[in-house]
Amino acid sequence: MTFFLTILLAHLLGDFGLQPAKWVKDKMQHKHRSPKLYFHIGIHALLLLVLLSFDFQYWLGILIIVVSHLLIDILKINLQGKYNSRLLFFGDQFLHILVLIGVTQIYFPDFINFQALWSKNLLLLATAVSLLTFVSSILIKVLISNWSPATEDDKDDSLAKAGTYIGMLERLFVFGFVISGHWEAIGFLIAAKSVFRFGDLKESKDRKLTEYILIGTLVSFGIAILVGVLFIAIQE
């Protein structure tokens, strides 16, 4: 884990901390002909050497990381404009992290316990997260669809799917509070959401909208609490 965290820190510093915006812009313009691309790769190599204390027993791993980083970056900048920028960003970072995991596995074969990946607790957590995100979103929408007020659907000044993502995040927060035993934090979360929603409800002066939001919130929090309690019970 120490080795992995070391090379991960080198990646984070090189990709985010020590890469000026003008370098990124230059890479987008000149692609693989950009000198800034190779400066960027050189910084990664130097960071790896420094953080690993110039321990050359890891020379192969450093070489794999540096070369793969170059190839992944070239692939990313050549795909710009053809695919969604967010997809390219997360895909790029996913591939970099995957390489770091692979290199760590080369030197420390026990780094990833593949049997533990299928342990009961991990599968239980994955199931809980699935229930709290997309499953609950569809379930809540179906449950309260009959009461959906027109004013909620007609608003065109709201971010696309913002309500869905806010609901997912609040349920994950509540779930985390429940399994960590911090029930009081749920009250603060409800209070915070109430403050932000108060303006909308006051301006709308629509009792149906108020009731609709209240039902949705209570159902959302109720599902999160139920999943959290069941998670604790099954885990024990």
Short mmCIF file of C-alpha atoms in Angstrom, two decimals:
data_model
loop_
_atom_site.label_atom_id
_atom_site.label_comp_id
_atom_site.label_asym_id
_atom_site.label_seq_id
_atom_site.Cartn_x
_atom_site.Cartn_y
_atom_site.Cartn_z
CA MET A 1 0.00 0.00 0.00
CA THR A 2 2.89 2.39 0.76
CA PHE A 3 4.32 1.83 -2.71
CA PHE A 4 0.93 2.38 -4.36
CA LEU A 5 0.27 5.57 -2.38
CA THR A 6 3.71 6.85 -3.36
CA ILE A 7 3.21 6.41 -7.10
CA LEU A 8 -0.38 7.66 -6.76
CA LEU A 9 0.90 10.85 -5.10
CA ALA A 10 3.37 11.29 -7.95
CA HIS A 11 0.50 10.97 -10.41
CA LEU A 12 -1.73 13.46 -8.57
CA LEU A 13 1.06 16.02 -8.24
CA GLY A 14 2.10 15.63 -11.86
CA ASP A 15 -1.38 15.64 -13.39
CA PHE A 16 -3.04 18.26 -11.20
CA GLY A 17 -0.57 20.17 -9.04
CA LEU A 18 2.29 20.74 -11.48
CA GLN A 19 0.51 21.03 -14.82
CA PRO A 20 -0.32 24.66 -15.71
CA ALA A 21 -3.49 25.36 -17.67
CA LYS A 22 -1.42 26.79 -20.55
CA TRP A 23 0.32 23.42 -20.89
CA VAL A 24 -3.04 21.68 -21.23
CA LYS A 25 -4.12 24.23 -23.84
CA ASP A 26 -0.87 23.77 -25.76
CA LYS A 27 -1.34 19.99 -25.74
CA MET A 28 -4.87 20.36 -27.10
CA GLN A 29 -3.61 22.60 -29.91
CA HIS A 30 -0.45 20.77 -30.97
CA LYS A 31 -1.30 17.26 -29.75
CA HIS A 32 1.71 14.89 -29.84
CA ARG A 33 3.91 17.66 -31.30
CA SER A 34 3.47 19.79 -28.19
CA PRO A 35 6.72 20.17 -26.20
CA LYS A 36 4.57 20.76 -23.11
CA LEU A 37 3.37 17.16 -23.37
CA TYR A 38 6.92 15.89 -22.97
CA PHE A 39 7.67 18.38 -20.18
CA HIS A 40 4.60 16.98 -18.44
CA ILE A 41 5.83 13.41 -18.86
CA GLY A 42 9.32 14.41 -17.68
CA ILE A 43 7.86 15.89 -14.49
CA HIS A 44 6.03 12.60 -13.85
CA ALA A 45 9.26 10.66 -14.28
CA LEU A 46 11.15 13.02 -11.96
CA LEU A 47 8.41 12.86 -9.32
CA LEU A 48 8.47 9.06 -9.39
CA LEU A 49 12.24 8.99 -8.98
CA VAL A 50 12.23 11.52 -6.13
CA LEU A 51 9.31 10.00 -4.21
CA LEU A 52 10.76 6.50 -4.60
CA SER A 53 14.10 7.83 -3.31
CA PHE A 54 15.86 6.98 -6.58
CA ASP A 55 15.46 3.30 -5.78
CA PHE A 56 16.27 1.78 -9.18
CA GLN A 57 14.94 -1.62 -8.28
CA TYR A 58 11.66 -0.12 -9.49
CA TRP A 59 13.06 1.03 -12.85
CA LEU A 60 10.76 -1.22 -14.87
CA GLY A 61 7.67 0.00 -13.04
CA ILE A 62 8.71 3.63 -13.51
CA LEU A 63 9.28 2.99 -17.21
CA ILE A 64 5.87 1.34 -17.59
CA ILE A 65 4.13 4.23 -15.81
CA VAL A 66 5.91 6.94 -17.82
CA VAL A 67 5.45 5.31 -21.23
CA SER A 68 1.83 4.36 -20.58
CA HIS A 69 1.12 7.90 -19.33
CA LEU A 70 2.48 9.31 -22.57
CA LEU A 71 0.42 6.93 -24.72
CA ILE A 72 -2.77 7.51 -22.72
CA ASP A 73 -2.33 11.30 -22.92
CA ILE A 74 -1.73 11.14 -26.68
CA LEU A 75 -4.85 9.02 -27.08
CA LYS A 76 -6.89 11.46 -24.98
CA ILE A 77 -5.82 14.62 -26.81
CA ASN A 78 -6.49 12.98 -30.17
CA LEU A 79 -10.00 12.04 -29.07
CA GLN A 80 -10.84 15.57 -27.93
CA GLY A 81 -13.86 16.89 -29.79
CA LYS A 82 -14.99 13.40 -30.77
CA TYR A 83 -16.24 12.37 -27.34
CA ASN A 84 -17.64 14.08 -24.27
CA SER A 85 -14.83 15.89 -22.39
CA ARG A 86 -16.02 14.54 -19.03
CA LEU A 87 -15.97 10.99 -20.36
CA LEU A 88 -12.44 11.50 -21.67
CA PHE A 89 -11.28 12.99 -18.36
CA PHE A 90 -12.58 10.14 -16.23
CA GLY A 91 -11.51 7.53 -18.78
CA ASP A 92 -8.01 9.02 -18.84
CA GLN A 93 -7.74 8.99 -15.04
CA PHE A 94 -9.18 5.47 -14.84
CA LEU A 95 -6.52 4.14 -17.22
CA HIS A 96 -3.72 5.90 -15.33
CA ILE A 97 -4.89 4.46 -11.99
CA LEU A 98 -5.28 1.03 -13.58
CA VAL A 99 -1.63 1.16 -14.68
CA LEU A 100 -0.55 2.16 -11.16
CA ILE A 101 -2.47 -0.77 -9.71
CA GLY A 102 -0.92 -3.11 -12.28
CA VAL A 103 2.62 -1.92 -11.52
CA THR A 104 2.02 -2.30 -7.79
CA GLN A 105 0.73 -5.82 -8.41
CA ILE A 106 3.96 -6.66 -10.26
CA TYR A 107 6.12 -5.82 -7.24
CA PHE A 108 3.65 -6.85 -4.56
CA PRO A 109 1.53 -9.77 -5.83
CA ASP A 110 -0.59 -9.74 -2.66
CA PHE A 111 -1.58 -6.08 -3.13
CA ILE A 112 -4.98 -7.07 -4.51
CA ASN A 113 -6.70 -9.97 -2.82
CA PHE A 114 -9.03 -11.11 -5.60
CA GLN A 115 -10.88 -13.46 -3.26
CA ALA A 116 -11.66 -10.52 -0.96
CA LEU A 117 -13.30 -8.72 -3.88
CA TRP A 118 -16.09 -11.27 -3.67
CA SER A 119 -16.42 -11.16 0.09
CA LYS A 120 -19.86 -10.86 1.65
CA ASN A 121 -19.27 -7.39 3.05
CA LEU A 122 -18.05 -5.94 -0.26
CA LEU A 123 -20.92 -7.46 -2.21
CA LEU A 124 -23.30 -6.18 0.46
CA LEU A 125 -21.86 -2.67 0.15
CA ALA A 126 -22.11 -2.76 -3.65
CA THR A 127 -25.74 -3.87 -3.38
CA ALA A 128 -26.52 -1.10 -0.87
CA VAL A 129 -24.95 1.58 -3.10
CA SER A 130 -26.92 0.29 -6.09
CA LEU A 131 -30.15 0.44 -4.10
CA LEU A 132 -29.40 3.96 -2.88
CA THR A 133 -28.55 5.38 -6.30
CA PHE A 134 -30.29 4.41 -9.53
CA VAL A 135 -32.70 1.84 -8.04
CA SER A 136 -34.09 4.29 -5.45
CA SER A 137 -34.30 7.08 -8.04
CA ILE A 138 -36.61 5.01 -10.22
CA LEU A 139 -38.55 3.65 -7.25
CA ILE A 140 -39.23 7.10 -5.78
CA LYS A 141 -40.20 8.49 -9.16
CA VAL A 142 -42.74 5.68 -9.62
CA LEU A 143 -44.09 6.02 -6.07
CA ILE A 144 -44.80 9.75 -6.24
CA SER A 145 -45.49 10.12 -9.98
CA ASN A 146 -49.24 10.52 -9.42
CA TRP A 147 -48.65 13.64 -7.31
CA SER A 148 -46.10 15.35 -9.54
CA PRO A 149 -47.24 19.00 -9.81
CA ALA A 150 -47.02 20.72 -13.18
CA THR A 151 -44.95 23.54 -11.71
CA GLU A 152 -42.16 21.13 -10.85
CA ASP A 153 -41.96 19.78 -14.40
CA ASP A 154 -42.31 23.12 -16.16
CA LYS A 155 -39.31 24.80 -14.57
CA ASP A 156 -36.68 25.45 -17.22
CA ASP A 157 -34.14 27.14 -14.94
CA SER A 158 -33.09 23.95 -13.17
CA LEU A 159 -29.96 21.98 -14.03
CA ALA A 160 -30.56 18.83 -16.07
CA LYS A 161 -31.19 15.83 -13.78
CA ALA A 162 -29.99 17.88 -10.80
CA GLY A 163 -32.79 16.55 -8.60
CA THR A 164 -31.84 12.96 -9.40
CA TYR A 165 -28.19 13.46 -8.49
CA ILE A 166 -29.04 15.46 -5.36
CA GLY A 167 -31.30 12.62 -4.23
CA MET A 168 -28.58 10.04 -4.82
CA LEU A 169 -26.02 12.07 -2.87
CA GLU A 170 -28.34 12.72 0.06
CA ARG A 171 -29.19 9.01 0.35
CA LEU A 172 -25.50 8.08 0.26
CA PHE A 173 -24.78 10.66 2.97
CA VAL A 174 -27.63 9.35 5.15
CA PHE A 175 -26.44 5.77 4.60
CA GLY A 176 -22.92 6.76 5.66
CA PHE A 177 -24.23 8.51 8.76
CA VAL A 178 -26.34 5.47 9.74
CA ILE A 179 -23.61 2.84 9.36
CA SER A 180 -21.09 5.08 11.17
CA GLY A 181 -23.54 5.69 14.02
CA HIS A 182 -23.86 9.46 13.50
CA TRP A 183 -27.63 9.70 13.46
CA GLU A 184 -27.58 13.33 14.59
CA ALA A 185 -25.93 14.32 11.29
CA ILE A 186 -29.08 13.28 9.44
CA GLY A 187 -30.95 16.09 11.19
CA PHE A 188 -28.37 18.62 10.01
CA LEU A 189 -28.72 17.30 6.45
CA ILE A 190 -32.51 17.67 6.56
CA ALA A 191 -32.13 21.19 7.97
CA ALA A 192 -29.66 22.16 5.24
CA LYS A 193 -31.96 20.87 2.50
CA SER A 194 -34.91 22.69 4.06
CA VAL A 195 -33.01 25.99 4.03
CA PHE A 196 -32.14 25.66 0.35
CA ARG A 197 -35.68 24.62 -0.58
CA PHE A 198 -37.38 27.26 1.53
CA GLY A 199 -36.96 29.98 -1.11
CA ASP A 200 -38.55 27.86 -3.85
CA LEU A 201 -41.49 26.90 -1.68
CA LYS A 202 -42.02 30.48 -0.47
CA GLU A 203 -42.00 31.87 -4.01
CA SER A 204 -44.26 29.18 -5.44
CA LYS A 205 -46.93 29.51 -2.74
CA ASP A 206 -48.10 26.13 -3.99
CA ARG A 207 -49.27 23.71 -1.32
CA LYS A 208 -49.17 20.78 -3.74
CA LEU A 209 -45.55 21.48 -4.63
CA THR A 210 -44.65 21.69 -0.93
CA GLU A 211 -46.37 18.40 -0.19
CA TYR A 212 -44.78 16.75 -3.24
CA ILE A 213 -41.27 17.79 -2.16
CA LEU A 214 -41.95 16.74 1.43
CA ILE A 215 -43.17 13.28 0.37
CA GLY A 216 -40.18 12.79 -1.92
CA THR A 217 -37.73 13.86 0.77
CA LEU A 218 -39.25 11.63 3.46
CA VAL A 219 -39.35 8.62 1.13
CA SER A 220 -35.74 9.26 0.07
CA PHE A 221 -34.48 9.56 3.65
CA GLY A 222 -36.60 6.60 4.73
CA ILE A 223 -35.10 4.33 2.07
CA ALA A 224 -31.58 5.41 3.00
CA ILE A 225 -32.17 4.77 6.71
CA LEU A 226 -33.78 1.38 6.00
CA VAL A 227 -30.90 0.28 3.75
CA GLY A 228 -28.39 1.44 6.39
CA VAL A 229 -30.11 -0.47 9.20
CA LEU A 230 -30.40 -3.60 7.07
CA PHE A 231 -26.72 -3.28 6.05
CA ILE A 232 -25.67 -3.23 9.71
CA ALA A 233 -27.97 -6.14 10.61
CA ILE A 234 -26.80 -8.38 7.72
CA GLN A 235 -23.15 -7.45 8.23
CA GLU A 236 -23.29 -8.59 11.83
#
